Coordinates of C-alpha atoms in Angstrom, one line a residue:
M41 CA 1.5 -26.4 141.0
E42 CA 2.2 -22.8 138.8
Q43 CA 1.9 -21.0 142.6
D44 CA 2.7 -17.1 141.2
N45 CA -0.8 -17.2 139.6
T46 CA -2.8 -19.6 142.3
Y47 CA -5.2 -18.0 145.2
I48 CA -6.8 -20.0 148.1
R49 CA -10.0 -21.4 147.5
F50 CA -13.0 -20.4 148.1
D51 CA -14.2 -22.5 150.5
W52 CA -10.4 -21.9 153.2
A53 CA -10.9 -18.0 152.5
I54 CA -15.2 -17.8 153.2
K55 CA -14.6 -19.4 157.1
H56 CA -10.7 -18.0 157.7
I57 CA -10.6 -14.6 155.9
L58 CA -13.3 -13.3 154.1
R59 CA -15.0 -12.4 158.0
D60 CA -12.6 -9.9 158.0
K61 CA -13.9 -6.0 156.9
A62 CA -10.9 -5.7 154.7
N63 CA -11.4 -8.2 152.5
F64 CA -15.2 -7.7 151.8
G65 CA -14.4 -6.4 148.7
I66 CA -14.3 -10.2 146.9
L67 CA -17.5 -11.3 149.0
E68 CA -19.2 -8.5 147.8
G69 CA -18.2 -9.1 143.9
L70 CA -19.2 -12.4 144.6
I71 CA -22.8 -11.7 145.3
S72 CA -22.4 -8.1 142.8
V73 CA -22.1 -10.2 139.5
L74 CA -24.4 -13.5 140.8
L75 CA -28.1 -10.4 141.8
N76 CA -27.2 -8.8 138.7
E77 CA -26.5 -5.3 141.1
E78 CA -24.3 -3.2 143.0
V79 CA -24.7 -4.8 146.9
H80 CA -22.4 -3.8 149.6
I81 CA -21.9 -5.6 153.0
V82 CA -23.4 -3.2 155.6
E83 CA -21.7 -6.9 158.6
L84 CA -21.4 -9.8 158.9
L85 CA -23.9 -11.4 161.4
E86 CA -23.1 -14.3 163.6
S87 CA -22.3 -17.4 162.2
E88 CA -24.0 -20.9 163.1
S89 CA -21.0 -23.0 163.5
N90 CA -21.1 -22.2 167.0
Q91 CA -25.3 -23.0 167.9
E92 CA -26.9 -24.4 171.0
S93 CA -27.7 -28.2 169.1
D94 CA -26.3 -30.6 167.7
T95 CA -28.9 -30.0 164.7
D96 CA -28.4 -26.7 164.4
R97 CA -24.1 -26.7 163.7
F98 CA -25.2 -29.6 160.9
N99 CA -27.1 -26.8 159.0
R100 CA -24.0 -25.1 158.9
V101 CA -24.2 -21.2 157.4
D102 CA -20.5 -19.6 156.0
I103 CA -20.6 -17.1 156.2
K104 CA -24.5 -15.1 156.9
A105 CA -24.1 -10.6 155.4
K106 CA -26.8 -7.7 155.7
N107 CA -26.8 -5.6 152.9
S108 CA -27.2 -1.5 152.3
K109 CA -30.5 -2.0 151.9
G110 CA -31.0 -4.4 155.1
H111 CA -30.9 -7.8 152.8
L112 CA -30.0 -10.7 154.6
I113 CA -27.7 -12.7 152.2
I114 CA -26.5 -16.1 153.0
V115 CA -23.8 -17.6 151.8
E116 CA -22.0 -20.7 152.4
V117 CA -20.6 -23.4 150.5
Q118 CA -21.1 -27.5 150.3
L119 CA -18.4 -30.0 150.1
T120 CA -20.4 -33.4 150.0
R121 CA -23.3 -34.7 148.8
Q122 CA -26.2 -34.9 151.1
L123 CA -29.6 -35.7 152.1
Y124 CA -32.0 -33.2 151.8
Y125 CA -30.3 -30.0 150.3
L126 CA -33.2 -28.3 149.7
Q127 CA -34.9 -28.5 152.8
R128 CA -32.1 -27.7 154.6
I129 CA -31.5 -24.9 153.4
L130 CA -35.0 -23.8 153.2
Y131 CA -34.6 -24.6 156.5
G132 CA -31.6 -21.8 157.0
T133 CA -33.3 -18.7 155.0
C134 CA -36.3 -19.7 157.5
K135 CA -34.1 -19.6 160.3
A136 CA -32.4 -16.5 159.1
I137 CA -36.1 -14.4 158.9
T138 CA -37.2 -15.2 162.7
E139 CA -33.9 -14.9 163.9
H140 CA -33.5 -11.3 162.8
I141 CA -37.8 -9.6 164.2
S142 CA -38.0 -9.0 167.1
I143 CA -41.4 -10.2 169.5
G144 CA -43.1 -7.5 168.6
D145 CA -41.9 -6.1 165.7
K146 CA -45.0 -6.2 162.7
Y147 CA -44.3 -8.1 159.7
D148 CA -43.1 -5.4 157.8
Q149 CA -39.9 -5.5 159.6
V150 CA -39.5 -9.1 157.7
K151 CA -36.4 -8.3 155.4
K152 CA -35.7 -10.0 152.7
V153 CA -32.9 -12.9 152.3
Y154 CA -30.4 -14.2 149.5
S155 CA -29.2 -18.1 149.4
I156 CA -26.6 -18.4 148.2
S157 CA -25.3 -22.3 148.0
I158 CA -21.8 -22.7 146.2
L159 CA -22.4 -26.6 145.6
Y160 CA -18.2 -28.8 145.0
C161 CA -20.0 -31.9 144.1
D162 CA -23.4 -32.1 142.0
Y163 CA -27.0 -31.8 142.7
G164 CA -29.3 -33.6 140.9
Q165 CA -29.2 -33.1 136.6
G166 CA -28.8 -30.0 134.6
D167 CA -27.3 -28.5 131.4
D168 CA -26.5 -24.8 133.3
Y169 CA -23.7 -24.5 137.0
V170 CA -25.6 -21.8 138.2
Y171 CA -30.0 -21.8 139.1
H172 CA -31.6 -19.5 139.7
G173 CA -35.3 -20.1 142.0
E174 CA -37.5 -17.4 143.8
T175 CA -41.4 -17.3 144.3
R176 CA -43.2 -16.3 141.8
F177 CA -48.0 -16.6 142.0
K178 CA -49.8 -17.0 139.5
G179 CA -52.6 -16.7 137.9
I180 CA -53.0 -20.6 136.8
H181 CA -55.7 -19.6 133.4
T182 CA -53.8 -15.6 132.7
G183 CA -49.8 -16.9 133.7
N184 CA -50.0 -12.3 135.2
D185 CA -48.3 -11.6 138.2
L186 CA -49.7 -11.0 141.3
L187 CA -49.4 -7.5 142.8
V188 CA -49.9 -8.0 146.1
N189 CA -51.0 -4.4 148.1
T190 CA -49.0 -2.9 151.3
K191 CA -48.9 -0.1 153.5
E192 CA -45.8 2.2 153.5
V193 CA -45.4 5.4 155.2
G194 CA -48.9 5.7 154.4
V195 CA -49.1 4.6 150.9
I196 CA -51.1 1.7 149.9
V197 CA -47.7 0.5 147.5
P198 CA -48.6 -2.9 145.4
H199 CA -45.6 -4.9 145.4
L200 CA -44.6 -9.2 143.9
P201 CA -44.3 -11.1 146.3
R202 CA -40.5 -12.6 144.9
E203 CA -39.5 -8.3 146.6
V204 CA -40.2 -10.4 149.5
F205 CA -39.6 -13.6 149.1
P206 CA -36.5 -15.6 149.9
E207 CA -34.8 -16.2 146.1
Y208 CA -32.0 -19.4 146.6
Y209 CA -28.3 -19.1 143.5
L210 CA -27.1 -22.9 143.2
V211 CA -23.6 -22.8 141.7
R212 CA -22.5 -25.8 141.2
V213 CA -18.9 -25.6 140.9
N214 CA -17.9 -28.7 139.3
V215 CA -20.2 -28.5 136.2
Y216 CA -18.3 -25.6 135.0
D217 CA -16.2 -25.9 132.2
K218 CA -15.8 -23.2 129.3
V219 CA -13.3 -20.7 128.5
P220 CA -14.3 -17.1 131.3
E221 CA -16.4 -14.6 129.1
T222 CA -18.3 -12.9 131.3
P223 CA -17.7 -11.6 135.3
L224 CA -19.6 -14.7 136.3
D225 CA -17.4 -17.3 133.8
E226 CA -14.5 -15.7 136.1
W227 CA -16.1 -15.6 139.8
M228 CA -17.1 -19.8 138.2
T229 CA -13.1 -20.0 137.1
Y230 CA -11.3 -19.2 140.4
L231 CA -14.1 -21.2 142.4
K232 CA -13.3 -23.8 140.0
T233 CA -9.8 -23.4 140.0
G234 CA -8.4 -20.6 142.0
R235 CA -7.0 -19.5 139.2
V236 CA -8.2 -15.8 138.4
K237 CA -7.1 -13.6 134.8
E238 CA -4.5 -10.8 135.5
D239 CA -6.3 -8.8 133.1
T240 CA -9.9 -9.2 135.6
R241 CA -11.8 -6.1 135.6
T242 CA -13.9 -8.3 137.8
P243 CA -15.8 -6.7 140.9
G244 CA -14.2 -9.2 143.3
L245 CA -11.8 -10.3 141.4
Q246 CA -9.3 -7.9 141.8
E247 CA -9.0 -8.2 145.7
V248 CA -8.2 -12.1 144.9
K249 CA -5.4 -11.4 143.3
K250 CA -3.9 -8.6 146.3
K251 CA -5.2 -10.5 148.8
L252 CA -5.6 -14.6 148.6
Q253 CA -2.0 -15.4 146.8
Y254 CA -0.9 -18.8 148.2
L255 CA 2.8 -17.2 148.2
S256 CA 1.6 -14.6 150.5
M257 CA 0.3 -16.4 153.8
S258 CA 2.7 -17.2 156.2
P259 CA 4.1 -20.4 156.5
K260 CA 1.8 -21.2 159.8
E261 CA -1.0 -20.6 157.6
R262 CA 0.4 -22.5 154.5
R263 CA 0.5 -26.1 156.4
A264 CA -2.9 -25.3 157.8
Y265 CA -4.3 -24.9 154.0
D266 CA -2.4 -27.8 152.2
A267 CA -4.4 -29.6 155.2
H268 CA -7.3 -28.9 154.7
L269 CA -6.9 -29.6 151.4
D270 CA -5.5 -33.5 152.1
T271 CA -8.9 -33.4 153.5
I272 CA -10.8 -32.9 150.9
M273 CA -9.1 -34.8 148.7
V274 CA -8.8 -37.8 151.2
Q275 CA -12.2 -37.5 151.4
N276 CA -13.8 -37.6 147.9
D277 CA -12.1 -40.8 147.3
V278 CA -12.9 -41.7 150.0
L279 CA -16.7 -41.1 149.4
D280 CA -15.6 -42.6 146.3
T281 CA -13.7 -46.1 147.5
A282 CA -17.5 -46.6 149.2
H283 CA -19.3 -46.3 147.1
D284 CA -17.6 -48.7 145.0
E285 CA -16.9 -51.0 146.8
G286 CA -20.8 -51.1 148.5
Y287 CA -22.5 -50.9 144.9
Q288 CA -19.9 -54.4 144.1
E289 CA -21.0 -56.3 147.6
G290 CA -24.9 -55.3 147.3
R291 CA -25.0 -56.3 143.9
E292 CA -23.0 -59.5 145.3
E293 CA -25.8 -59.5 148.0
G294 CA -28.7 -59.4 145.8
L295 CA -28.5 -61.7 143.1
A296 CA -27.8 -64.4 146.5
A297 CA -30.5 -63.0 148.0
G298 CA -32.6 -63.3 144.9
M299 CA -32.0 -66.0 143.9
K300 CA -33.0 -67.8 146.8
L301 CA -35.9 -65.4 147.3
G302 CA -36.9 -66.1 143.6
L303 CA -36.7 -69.7 144.0
E304 CA -38.5 -69.4 147.1
R305 CA -41.2 -67.6 144.4
G306 CA -41.6 -70.0 141.9
L307 CA -42.0 -72.9 143.8
E308 CA -45.6 -71.7 145.5
Q309 CA -46.0 -69.5 142.3
G310 CA -45.7 -73.4 140.2
L311 CA -48.3 -74.8 142.7
E312 CA -51.6 -72.5 141.0
Q313 CA -49.5 -71.8 137.7
G314 CA -47.4 -75.0 136.6
I315 CA -44.2 -75.1 138.4
Q316 CA -42.3 -74.4 135.3
Q317 CA -43.7 -71.2 134.1
G318 CA -43.6 -70.3 138.3
I319 CA -40.2 -71.3 138.8
E320 CA -39.4 -69.2 135.5
Q321 CA -41.7 -65.8 137.3
G322 CA -40.2 -66.2 140.5
I323 CA -36.9 -66.3 140.2
E324 CA -37.0 -63.2 138.5
Q325 CA -39.1 -61.4 140.5
G326 CA -36.7 -62.4 143.6
I327 CA -33.9 -61.3 141.5
E328 CA -34.5 -57.1 141.6
Q329 CA -35.9 -57.2 144.7
G330 CA -33.1 -59.2 146.2
I331 CA -30.8 -57.1 144.3
E332 CA -32.5 -54.0 145.7
Q333 CA -32.2 -55.1 149.0
G334 CA -28.3 -56.1 149.1
I335 CA -27.4 -52.8 147.3
E336 CA -29.9 -50.3 150.0
Q337 CA -27.5 -53.3 152.5
G338 CA -24.7 -53.1 150.6
K339 CA -25.2 -49.4 151.7
A340 CA -25.4 -48.9 154.4
E341 CA -22.4 -51.4 155.8
S342 CA -20.8 -49.0 153.0
I343 CA -21.7 -45.8 154.9
R344 CA -20.4 -47.5 158.1
E345 CA -17.1 -48.6 156.1
M346 CA -16.9 -45.2 155.1
A347 CA -17.5 -43.9 158.5
R348 CA -14.6 -45.6 160.4
K349 CA -11.3 -44.7 157.2
L350 CA -12.7 -41.1 158.1
L351 CA -13.3 -41.3 161.4
D352 CA -8.7 -43.3 160.5
A353 CA -8.3 -39.7 158.4
G354 CA -8.3 -38.0 161.6
A355 CA -11.6 -37.0 160.9
S356 CA -14.2 -34.9 163.4
D357 CA -17.6 -36.2 164.0
E358 CA -18.8 -33.1 163.3
M359 CA -17.7 -33.1 159.1
I360 CA -18.2 -37.6 159.2
R361 CA -21.9 -36.8 160.6
T362 CA -22.7 -34.1 157.7
V363 CA -20.6 -37.3 155.3
T364 CA -22.3 -40.1 156.0
G365 CA -25.9 -39.1 157.8
L366 CA -24.5 -41.2 160.2
S367 CA -25.8 -39.8 164.5
A368 CA -23.6 -39.1 166.8
E369 CA -24.4 -42.4 168.9
E370 CA -23.4 -44.7 165.5
I371 CA -20.5 -42.7 164.7
S372 CA -19.3 -43.2 168.1
R373 CA -19.9 -47.4 167.7
L374 CA -17.5 -47.1 165.3
R375 CA -14.5 -46.1 167.5
P376 CA -11.6 -48.3 167.5
R377 CA -12.1 -48.7 172.0

């Protein structure tokens, strides 16, 4: 590894370094490039990593900021795939809105929210590495955007819904694979490889070069950072192994169950349509359903096996819940006695 030009991964920096006001410029650079407007962070708001319940902790937001316009900006890093992720980020934006309006306030105090998800895992299908979504109300016949009138300082002012409703950015780090040409490309290169162009002028990346160089870390910080990288490698290896084992186990169980179910269905249908024809049709249908049932059983067992390996690797219960979706009770039952 060429450590002289290697910088700390963003997912580590966002949890340990970027909360320092002296380092706001790094985060401001990323947000400015993504939103295509200059952003200045006024303050970082309380993280959701220490909320009241396990459900809230599961919906972790790495950084919640407020820009100079009073808009809320949520930035989170997702390292492993999670079911219902779209619903989770929707919940996060709604919670951010309600947390920052006081009881009795008028609705004009509702803040616009930008949700930025930096994904180091695969979600869905698409040929781009950054996706942007916003709420628009369009006429189903004319295609025109609806303008909604609101009152501001005694004057009626029309607004587009997208000026009020949350906006979402999904940054798919693993999909990016090109030579950087734009500021956004340079940020993608850093997010994926930890490298920055020597002559970069991209907002935020100049600060990265000054403050996030690997060799500038203390020995203690470097050990903690290296342990973080090791944990990610173990986690990804466990996920890949569990996926392969679960698929194979599910296929084998599915074939066996399919043969049995197929013979049973074949005999039943054979009484009505002829034993030979019924067995052939029943076996075909039974194998299909049996494979599906077997694969589901295999997936469930592979998830439990994944949790056991994460426990052996010393992963925390919170990480295991995030990776596997198992409850605290299920994880406790898997822990060696």
